[in-house]
Amino acid sequence: MEKWNTIKIELDSNKEEIRRYTWRKCQVNAKGNPIDEIEFDDEGNIICKRFYRYFDDETIEEYIEYDAFEELVERHHFTKSESGEIQKEVLEYENGLKTVKDYS
């Protein structure tokens, strides 16, 4: 597992650096797929958090995003058929609404 930090650099109209700050911290698995991400604003406050889970073939099984207050923004959960194709996607939103997509 590796940790990646992304630095954001803001420039003025003359391309002079105004400031730089950590914009995103991310942990990735051995194949470079993100496991979790945290995004920050220019003052170091958390904007959102994202978490990922993968099937054995490295496709996304679940993606969850929380806001700065750790409230659910959205959750995507995928189900595969026996042949390995996505057969269902469940999207859950912060207000409790869900959308279910069946693929055939």
Coordinates of C-alpha atoms in Angstrom, one line a residue, residues 3 7 28 46 51 54-55 68-70 75 94 96-97:
K3 CA 0.3 6.9 0.2
I7 CA -0.2 19.5 -3.8
V28 CA -3.6 3.2 -3.1
I46 CA -11.5 18.5 5.0
F51 CA -13.6 5.0 0.2
Y54 CA -12.8 -3.7 -5.3
F55 CA -13.8 -7.1 -6.8
A68 CA -16.7 17.3 5.8
F69 CA -19.1 16.5 8.6
E70 CA -18.9 12.7 7.9
R75 CA -22.8 5.3 -1.9
E94 CA -27.6 11.6 1.8
G96 CA -32.0 8.4 2.2
L97 CA -33.1 8.1 -1.4

